Amino acid sequence: MSSRAGAALSLWLGFRFYRARQSNSFISFISFASTAGIALGVAVLIIVLSAMNGFERELRERFLDVVPHAELVGVNEPVHSWQAMVADASKIPGIRGAAPFIRLQGLAQRQGGFQGLSLVGIDTSLEGQVSGIEHYMPAYAWQALAQDENAIVLGQSLMEKLGLNEGDALVLFVPDLSGRQSGKLGATRSHRFVVRGSYHLGGELELVTAYASMTHLARVLEMGEDVSGVRIAVDDVFKASKLIRELGFTQSQYLYMSDWTRTQGHLYQDIQLVRTLMYLVLALVIAVACFNIVSTLVMAVRDKTSEIAILMTMGLRRSAIVLVFMVHGAISGLLGTLLGVSAGMLVALNLSGLAKAAESAFGVQLLSSDVYFIDFLPSELHGQDVAVVAVMALLMSLLATLYPAYKASLTEPAPALAGR
């Protein structure tokens, strides 16, 4: 018998042995459990990886679209020549834009107490180079910020928390820092703003950040042409730390250099940590399911001892016996992988919609904007993740067949037939 014909016969016999497992109900149950376990592990792993990809995408495209990639802030004094700093930033490859800002920390009064607020004064003609906040608010609210008036745009969550509507007045209380050179603070000062709209981004940012006109804040704070600092946007967010230092070291003024990895880097690290841990845990789930293949094949070998002996007396080689039972066990792994990949991809592609449906049906909120930087469950399916998970499951299920298949090949025909 040629090697090609022997391999074809082994494949056919392996498939027949797999179909004949129904003669033993216990073996059938163990085989079903192994297939179901592999399918469940593969599906859940694909879904979890897709959710982690979604969180990473939202962090990169939504959160970092509004949060500055990096910024330079004056030390104990405002930034004096921000125009020169912006010009210097434009000369550094990798920095795609720079814009000035004025930041004011204060307390907004609300019923029952105060709410901490970070008010950012922006120049709408330059802000689009470093932030996409314009896309998260109505056009009339953005136009109000372009004018030199006391307009303020709040996060939608904060606006609801303060019980304000468009056109209402908001009083912001800030400490008087005029005496900080002497180590003393003056009396609290208040500034009045008119709510001209809200932006909706989702997450904690809505509760703590508001926007106003930079020229208006500069006049209120008597800063003249000075600003609090300059923000930059970069092409590769993971190079923000290097680029902001390259820009900062060229300046003559003392500046604080900060980037998103210092202020928001824990979010990215948490996502990567959860991805790694879930990958390990679910890989172990798949491994445990594959061990059921070992149990199935061990019992199948004992059940088919006489058949193995007959095949060997008819000239079937021991290597062919190994292949027969490898095929027998690999079919369970293949079916489980196919079912898991199909179910995992189906759920991953519709994960956001399914999460919203579950929230509506059970009246719960899976992700709270008070805790997470987004208030919905994102998903992004990567073909590479699907391929890695499928190959891993197939390899593990194939490895699980080696020992039982090898033991089957050690069967001695004469004793097996004598005890039949």
Short mmCIF file of C-alpha atoms in Angstrom, two decimals:
data_model
loop_
_atom_site.label_atom_id
_atom_site.label_comp_id
_atom_site.label_asym_id
_atom_site.label_seq_id
_atom_site.Cartn_x
_atom_site.Cartn_y
_atom_site.Cartn_z
CA MET A 1 0.00 0.00 0.00
CA SER A 2 1.45 3.40 -0.99
CA SER A 3 1.96 6.11 1.62
CA ARG A 4 -0.69 8.29 -0.04
CA ALA A 5 -3.23 5.49 -0.05
CA GLY A 6 -2.36 4.64 3.56
CA ALA A 7 -2.89 8.26 4.61
CA ALA A 8 -6.23 8.41 2.80
CA LEU A 9 -7.31 5.15 4.47
CA SER A 10 -6.26 6.50 7.87
CA LEU A 11 -8.28 9.67 7.33
CA TRP A 12 -11.34 7.64 6.30
CA LEU A 13 -11.00 5.27 9.25
CA GLY A 14 -10.51 8.17 11.67
CA PHE A 15 -13.74 9.75 10.42
CA ARG A 16 -15.58 6.41 10.67
CA PHE A 17 -14.35 5.88 14.23
CA TYR A 18 -15.53 9.40 15.11
CA ARG A 19 -19.00 8.74 13.70
CA ALA A 20 -19.17 5.34 15.42
CA ARG A 21 -18.61 6.88 18.88
CA GLN A 22 -22.38 7.01 19.35
CA SER A 23 -22.29 3.28 20.11
CA ASN A 24 -20.91 4.18 23.50
CA SER A 25 -23.06 6.89 25.08
CA PHE A 26 -20.46 7.83 27.70
CA ILE A 27 -17.75 8.33 25.08
CA SER A 28 -20.24 10.39 23.06
CA PHE A 29 -20.94 12.61 26.07
CA ILE A 30 -17.23 13.20 26.77
CA SER A 31 -16.65 13.96 23.07
CA PHE A 32 -19.55 16.41 23.07
CA ALA A 33 -18.20 18.08 26.23
CA SER A 34 -14.76 18.54 24.68
CA THR A 35 -16.21 20.00 21.48
CA ALA A 36 -18.52 22.33 23.42
CA GLY A 37 -15.70 23.40 25.75
CA ILE A 38 -13.40 24.28 22.86
CA ALA A 39 -16.21 26.16 21.11
CA LEU A 40 -17.07 28.11 24.24
CA GLY A 41 -13.45 28.99 24.99
CA VAL A 42 -12.75 30.09 21.41
CA ALA A 43 -15.95 32.16 21.20
CA VAL A 44 -15.42 33.92 24.54
CA LEU A 45 -11.76 34.63 23.75
CA ILE A 46 -12.67 36.21 20.39
CA ILE A 47 -15.39 38.31 22.06
CA VAL A 48 -13.10 39.49 24.86
CA LEU A 49 -10.27 40.38 22.47
CA SER A 50 -12.74 42.28 20.29
CA ALA A 51 -13.97 44.22 23.33
CA MET A 52 -10.39 45.07 24.31
CA ASN A 53 -9.72 46.20 20.73
CA GLY A 54 -12.83 48.37 20.98
CA PHE A 55 -11.68 49.98 24.21
CA GLU A 56 -8.27 50.67 22.69
CA ARG A 57 -9.90 52.19 19.59
CA GLU A 58 -12.15 54.44 21.68
CA LEU A 59 -9.18 55.50 23.78
CA ARG A 60 -7.22 56.39 20.66
CA GLU A 61 -9.92 57.86 18.42
CA ARG A 62 -12.45 59.32 20.87
CA PHE A 63 -10.75 60.04 24.19
CA LEU A 64 -7.35 61.10 22.80
CA ASP A 65 -9.18 63.07 20.13
CA VAL A 66 -10.20 65.47 22.89
CA VAL A 67 -7.57 64.95 25.60
CA PRO A 68 -4.29 66.66 24.56
CA HIS A 69 -1.53 64.33 23.43
CA ALA A 70 0.98 66.53 25.24
CA GLU A 71 1.28 70.04 26.65
CA LEU A 72 3.77 72.61 27.89
CA VAL A 73 2.66 74.69 30.89
CA GLY A 74 4.44 77.63 32.46
CA VAL A 75 6.10 77.14 35.85
CA ASN A 76 4.70 79.68 38.35
CA GLU A 77 3.95 82.09 35.50
CA PRO A 78 2.09 82.12 32.20
CA VAL A 79 3.65 81.30 28.85
CA HIS A 80 4.71 84.59 27.28
CA SER A 81 5.55 83.92 23.63
CA TRP A 82 3.17 81.15 22.69
CA GLN A 83 3.25 82.14 18.99
CA ALA A 84 6.97 81.33 18.84
CA MET A 85 6.34 78.06 20.64
CA VAL A 86 3.68 77.08 18.10
CA ALA A 87 6.09 77.98 15.29
CA ASP A 88 8.80 75.81 16.87
CA ALA A 89 6.36 72.91 17.15
CA SER A 90 5.57 73.10 13.43
CA LYS A 91 9.26 72.47 12.65
CA ILE A 92 9.42 69.14 14.49
CA PRO A 93 8.53 66.07 12.38
CA GLY A 94 5.77 64.03 14.03
CA ILE A 95 3.93 67.02 15.56
CA ARG A 96 0.88 67.72 13.45
CA GLY A 97 -0.46 70.76 15.29
CA ALA A 98 -0.14 73.10 18.28
CA ALA A 99 -2.57 75.48 19.96
CA PRO A 100 -2.56 77.74 23.05
CA PHE A 101 -4.94 77.40 25.98
CA ILE A 102 -5.82 78.96 29.30
CA ARG A 103 -6.85 76.67 32.12
CA LEU A 104 -8.88 77.82 35.12
CA GLN A 105 -9.71 75.54 38.05
CA GLY A 106 -12.71 76.41 40.15
CA LEU A 107 -15.93 75.39 41.81
CA ALA A 108 -19.32 75.63 40.14
CA GLN A 109 -22.19 76.13 42.54
CA ARG A 110 -25.02 73.63 42.40
CA GLN A 111 -27.93 72.77 44.62
CA GLY A 112 -26.61 71.19 47.78
CA GLY A 113 -22.95 72.12 47.30
CA PHE A 114 -20.23 72.72 44.74
CA GLN A 115 -18.86 70.83 41.76
CA GLY A 116 -15.19 70.92 40.80
CA LEU A 117 -14.65 72.18 37.27
CA SER A 118 -11.70 72.60 34.94
CA LEU A 119 -12.44 75.42 32.51
CA VAL A 120 -10.32 75.44 29.36
CA GLY A 121 -10.10 78.59 27.29
CA ILE A 122 -9.47 77.77 23.62
CA ASP A 123 -8.77 79.62 20.39
CA THR A 124 -11.24 78.07 17.95
CA SER A 125 -9.09 79.04 14.96
CA LEU A 126 -6.26 76.80 16.20
CA GLU A 127 -8.00 74.26 18.45
CA GLY A 128 -8.97 72.05 15.53
CA GLN A 129 -5.29 71.22 15.02
CA VAL A 130 -4.98 69.53 18.43
CA SER A 131 -8.52 68.49 19.39
CA GLY A 132 -11.71 67.20 17.82
CA ILE A 133 -13.98 68.65 20.51
CA GLU A 134 -15.78 70.66 17.82
CA HIS A 135 -17.32 67.45 16.49
CA TYR A 136 -18.94 66.63 19.84
CA MET A 137 -20.94 69.85 20.24
CA PRO A 138 -23.54 71.74 18.17
CA ALA A 139 -22.30 74.25 15.62
CA TYR A 140 -23.90 77.18 17.46
CA ALA A 141 -22.03 76.26 20.66
CA TRP A 142 -18.73 76.24 18.78
CA GLN A 143 -19.54 79.58 17.20
CA ALA A 144 -20.26 81.03 20.64
CA LEU A 145 -16.75 80.01 21.75
CA ALA A 146 -15.30 81.83 18.74
CA GLN A 147 -16.62 85.13 20.05
CA ASP A 148 -15.09 87.23 22.80
CA GLU A 149 -17.88 86.77 25.30
CA ASN A 150 -18.59 84.94 28.54
CA ALA A 151 -19.96 81.82 26.83
CA ILE A 152 -19.32 78.42 28.38
CA VAL A 153 -19.92 74.94 26.97
CA LEU A 154 -20.36 72.19 29.55
CA GLY A 155 -20.30 68.43 29.28
CA GLN A 156 -23.80 67.05 28.91
CA SER A 157 -23.46 64.95 32.09
CA LEU A 158 -22.25 67.95 34.10
CA MET A 159 -25.01 70.14 32.69
CA GLU A 160 -27.60 67.63 33.85
CA LYS A 161 -25.91 67.25 37.23
CA LEU A 162 -25.94 71.00 37.81
CA GLY A 163 -29.54 71.25 36.61
CA LEU A 164 -28.72 73.88 33.99
CA ASN A 165 -30.17 74.63 30.57
CA GLU A 166 -28.89 76.64 27.65
CA GLY A 167 -29.04 80.35 28.45
CA ASP A 168 -28.68 79.85 32.22
CA ALA A 169 -25.96 81.63 34.15
CA LEU A 170 -23.11 79.73 35.82
CA VAL A 171 -20.97 81.27 38.52
CA LEU A 172 -17.47 79.83 38.87
CA PHE A 173 -15.59 80.46 42.11
CA VAL A 174 -11.80 80.49 41.85
CA PRO A 175 -9.05 81.27 44.37
CA ASP A 176 -7.38 84.67 44.07
CA LEU A 177 -3.76 83.82 43.30
CA SER A 178 -2.53 87.40 43.21
CA GLY A 179 -0.74 86.97 46.51
CA ARG A 180 0.89 83.63 45.86
CA GLN A 181 4.36 85.20 45.56
CA SER A 182 4.15 86.06 49.24
CA GLY A 183 2.73 82.67 50.12
CA LYS A 184 -0.75 84.00 50.82
CA LEU A 185 -3.99 83.57 48.93
CA GLY A 186 -6.49 86.34 48.54
CA ALA A 187 -10.24 86.11 48.84
CA THR A 188 -12.17 83.87 46.49
CA ARG A 189 -13.18 85.51 43.23
CA SER A 190 -16.21 84.65 41.14
CA HIS A 191 -16.73 84.78 37.40
CA ARG A 192 -20.06 84.66 35.64
CA PHE A 193 -20.62 82.68 32.45
CA VAL A 194 -23.64 81.94 30.28
CA VAL A 195 -24.26 78.36 29.18
CA ARG A 196 -24.37 78.31 25.37
CA GLY A 197 -24.49 74.58 24.80
CA SER A 198 -23.09 71.20 25.77
CA TYR A 199 -20.84 68.59 24.30
CA HIS A 200 -21.42 64.85 24.50
CA LEU A 201 -18.39 62.61 24.59
CA GLY A 202 -19.32 60.06 27.21
CA GLY A 203 -17.26 59.21 30.23
CA GLU A 204 -15.76 61.09 33.14
CA LEU A 205 -14.44 63.96 31.01
CA GLU A 206 -17.97 65.36 30.66
CA LEU A 207 -18.22 65.83 34.42
CA VAL A 208 -15.02 67.80 34.97
CA THR A 209 -14.19 69.80 31.83
CA ALA A 210 -15.85 72.85 30.28
CA TYR A 211 -14.79 75.16 27.45
CA ALA A 212 -14.79 78.94 27.08
CA SER A 213 -13.29 81.61 24.84
CA MET A 214 -9.54 82.02 25.41
CA THR A 215 -9.59 85.75 24.71
CA HIS A 216 -12.40 86.26 27.22
CA LEU A 217 -10.56 84.31 29.92
CA ALA A 218 -7.35 86.21 29.19
CA ARG A 219 -9.17 89.51 29.71
CA VAL A 220 -10.94 88.30 32.87
CA LEU A 221 -7.70 87.02 34.38
CA GLU A 222 -5.73 90.07 33.16
CA MET A 223 -3.23 87.90 31.33
CA GLY A 224 -2.91 90.09 28.25
CA GLU A 225 -1.32 88.09 25.43
CA ASP A 226 -0.09 85.35 27.78
CA VAL A 227 -1.58 81.87 28.05
CA SER A 228 -1.40 78.98 30.49
CA GLY A 229 0.38 76.73 28.00
CA VAL A 230 0.50 75.15 24.57
CA ARG A 231 -0.99 71.79 23.63
CA ILE A 232 0.27 69.66 20.77
CA ALA A 233 -1.12 66.78 18.72
CA VAL A 234 1.17 64.13 17.27
CA ASP A 235 0.87 61.60 14.47
CA ASP A 236 1.85 58.65 16.67
CA VAL A 237 0.40 58.95 20.18
CA PHE A 238 3.05 56.60 21.55
CA LYS A 239 5.77 59.11 20.58
CA ALA A 240 4.11 62.01 22.41
CA SER A 241 6.49 61.81 25.37
CA LYS A 242 9.58 62.02 23.16
CA LEU A 243 8.23 64.83 20.97
CA ILE A 244 7.05 67.07 23.82
CA ARG A 245 10.51 66.87 25.36
CA GLU A 246 12.12 67.67 22.07
CA LEU A 247 9.94 70.79 21.87
CA GLY A 248 10.28 71.73 25.53
CA PHE A 249 14.08 71.57 25.58
CA THR A 250 14.25 74.21 22.84
CA GLN A 251 12.39 76.80 24.96
CA SER A 252 14.06 79.38 27.17
CA GLN A 253 11.20 79.61 29.68
CA TYR A 254 10.81 77.10 32.52
CA LEU A 255 7.99 74.76 31.55
CA TYR A 256 6.20 71.69 32.83
CA MET A 257 6.23 68.97 30.16
CA SER A 258 3.37 66.49 30.28
CA ASP A 259 1.86 63.95 27.91
CA TRP A 260 -1.17 61.66 27.87
CA THR A 261 0.79 58.67 29.18
CA ARG A 262 1.24 60.54 32.48
CA THR A 263 -2.35 61.73 32.83
CA GLN A 264 -4.31 58.96 31.09
CA GLY A 265 -1.71 56.24 30.53
CA HIS A 266 -3.24 54.04 33.22
CA LEU A 267 -6.25 53.51 30.94
CA TYR A 268 -4.10 52.03 28.19
CA GLN A 269 -2.10 49.94 30.67
CA ASP A 270 -5.31 48.61 32.23
CA ILE A 271 -6.63 47.60 28.81
CA GLN A 272 -3.41 45.75 27.96
CA LEU A 273 -3.32 44.07 31.37
CA VAL A 274 -6.91 42.85 31.08
CA ARG A 275 -6.24 41.65 27.52
CA THR A 276 -3.22 39.61 28.68
CA LEU A 277 -4.95 38.13 31.73
CA MET A 278 -8.10 37.18 29.81
CA TYR A 279 -5.98 35.65 27.05
CA LEU A 280 -4.19 33.44 29.57
CA VAL A 281 -7.36 32.48 31.45
CA LEU A 282 -9.35 31.61 28.35
CA ALA A 283 -6.40 29.79 26.78
CA LEU A 284 -6.40 27.60 29.88
CA VAL A 285 -10.15 27.04 29.41
CA ILE A 286 -9.47 25.81 25.87
CA ALA A 287 -6.62 23.65 27.18
CA VAL A 288 -8.90 22.03 29.77
CA ALA A 289 -11.45 21.33 27.03
CA CYS A 290 -8.71 19.77 24.92
CA PHE A 291 -7.82 17.45 27.80
CA ASN A 292 -11.30 15.99 27.36
CA ILE A 293 -10.11 14.86 23.94
CA VAL A 294 -7.47 12.79 25.72
CA SER A 295 -10.16 11.14 27.84
CA THR A 296 -12.33 10.53 24.79
CA LEU A 297 -9.51 8.92 22.81
CA VAL A 298 -8.28 6.80 25.72
CA MET A 299 -11.75 5.31 26.12
CA ALA A 300 -12.14 5.02 22.34
CA VAL A 301 -8.86 3.08 22.11
CA ARG A 302 -10.02 0.66 24.80
CA ASP A 303 -13.38 0.31 23.05
CA LYS A 304 -11.78 -0.30 19.63
CA THR A 305 -8.96 -2.62 20.70
CA SER A 306 -10.23 -5.56 18.66
CA GLU A 307 -10.79 -3.40 15.58
CA ILE A 308 -7.24 -2.06 15.88
CA ALA A 309 -5.88 -5.60 16.11
CA ILE A 310 -7.83 -6.68 13.01
CA LEU A 311 -6.58 -3.69 11.03
CA MET A 312 -3.00 -4.43 12.04
CA THR A 313 -3.31 -8.07 11.00
CA MET A 314 -4.59 -6.84 7.64
CA GLY A 315 -1.36 -4.89 7.19
CA LEU A 316 -2.15 -1.43 8.51
CA ARG A 317 1.05 0.08 9.86
CA ARG A 318 1.44 1.42 13.38
CA SER A 319 2.08 4.92 12.01
CA ALA A 320 -1.26 4.68 10.21
CA ILE A 321 -2.95 3.69 13.50
CA VAL A 322 -1.48 6.83 15.08
CA LEU A 323 -2.93 8.92 12.23
CA VAL A 324 -6.34 7.23 12.57
CA PHE A 325 -6.77 8.31 16.17
CA MET A 326 -5.19 11.71 15.61
CA VAL A 327 -7.87 12.31 12.98
CA HIS A 328 -10.50 10.92 15.37
CA GLY A 329 -9.56 13.44 18.08
CA ALA A 330 -8.74 16.34 15.75
CA ILE A 331 -12.30 16.28 14.36
CA SER A 332 -13.62 17.30 17.80
CA GLY A 333 -11.11 20.14 17.94
CA LEU A 334 -11.93 21.23 14.39
CA LEU A 335 -15.69 21.24 15.01
CA GLY A 336 -15.28 23.08 18.31
CA THR A 337 -13.01 25.66 16.69
CA LEU A 338 -15.36 26.23 13.75
CA LEU A 339 -18.39 26.60 16.04
CA GLY A 340 -16.47 28.87 18.41
CA VAL A 341 -15.11 31.10 15.63
CA SER A 342 -18.57 31.42 14.04
CA ALA A 343 -20.31 32.23 17.33
CA GLY A 344 -17.51 34.52 18.50
CA MET A 345 -17.43 36.55 15.29
CA LEU A 346 -21.23 36.83 15.23
CA VAL A 347 -21.38 38.15 18.79
CA ALA A 348 -18.29 40.36 18.43
CA LEU A 349 -19.70 42.10 15.35
CA ASN A 350 -22.92 42.89 17.23
CA LEU A 351 -21.53 43.28 20.75
CA SER A 352 -22.39 46.96 21.19
CA GLY A 353 -25.98 46.43 20.08
CA LEU A 354 -26.36 43.33 22.26
CA ALA A 355 -25.01 45.24 25.27
CA LYS A 356 -27.50 48.06 24.73
CA ALA A 357 -30.34 45.56 24.38
CA ALA A 358 -29.29 43.88 27.63
CA GLU A 359 -29.16 47.24 29.41
CA SER A 360 -32.67 48.08 28.21
CA ALA A 361 -34.06 44.64 29.03
CA PHE A 362 -32.65 44.37 32.55
CA GLY A 363 -32.55 48.07 33.46
CA VAL A 364 -28.83 48.06 34.28
CA GLN A 365 -25.85 50.06 33.06
CA LEU A 366 -22.85 47.93 32.15
CA LEU A 367 -20.39 50.83 32.02
CA SER A 368 -20.93 53.95 34.10
CA SER A 369 -19.48 57.24 32.87
CA ASP A 370 -18.62 58.06 36.49
CA VAL A 371 -16.10 55.18 36.48
CA TYR A 372 -15.06 54.55 32.88
CA PHE A 373 -13.96 56.94 30.14
CA ILE A 374 -16.86 55.74 27.95
CA ASP A 375 -20.40 54.69 28.85
CA PHE A 376 -20.96 51.96 26.24
CA LEU A 377 -19.39 48.60 25.38
CA PRO A 378 -17.26 48.93 22.23
CA SER A 379 -16.11 46.14 19.94
CA GLU A 380 -13.68 45.86 17.06
CA LEU A 381 -13.04 42.48 15.45
CA HIS A 382 -9.53 41.86 14.11
CA GLY A 383 -8.95 39.03 11.68
CA GLN A 384 -5.49 38.48 13.18
CA ASP A 385 -7.03 37.74 16.59
CA VAL A 386 -9.47 35.25 15.06
CA ALA A 387 -6.65 33.49 13.20
CA VAL A 388 -4.42 33.30 16.29
CA VAL A 389 -7.21 31.92 18.48
CA ALA A 390 -8.28 29.36 15.84
CA VAL A 391 -4.72 28.15 15.22
CA MET A 392 -4.06 27.94 18.96
CA ALA A 393 -7.20 25.86 19.56
CA LEU A 394 -6.41 23.54 16.63
CA LEU A 395 -2.81 23.02 17.75
CA MET A 396 -3.84 22.33 21.35
CA SER A 397 -6.49 19.85 20.27
CA LEU A 398 -4.02 18.17 17.90
CA LEU A 399 -1.39 17.88 20.64
CA ALA A 400 -4.01 16.31 22.91
CA THR A 401 -4.40 13.43 20.45
CA LEU A 402 -0.72 12.41 20.36
CA TYR A 403 -0.47 10.30 23.51
CA PRO A 404 -3.71 8.28 23.07
CA ALA A 405 -2.90 7.75 19.38
CA TYR A 406 0.59 6.55 20.25
CA LYS A 407 -0.80 4.16 22.87
CA ALA A 408 -3.22 2.78 20.27
CA SER A 409 -0.31 2.01 17.96
CA LEU A 410 1.30 -0.14 20.69
CA THR A 411 -1.61 -2.58 20.63
CA GLU A 412 -0.46 -6.18 20.08
CA PRO A 413 -2.84 -7.98 17.71
CA ALA A 414 -2.57 -11.49 19.15
CA PRO A 415 -3.41 -10.73 22.82
CA ALA A 416 -6.14 -8.29 21.72
CA LEU A 417 -7.83 -10.88 19.49
CA ALA A 418 -7.35 -13.66 22.03
CA GLY A 419 -9.23 -11.65 24.64
CA ARG A 420 -12.03 -10.68 22.25
#
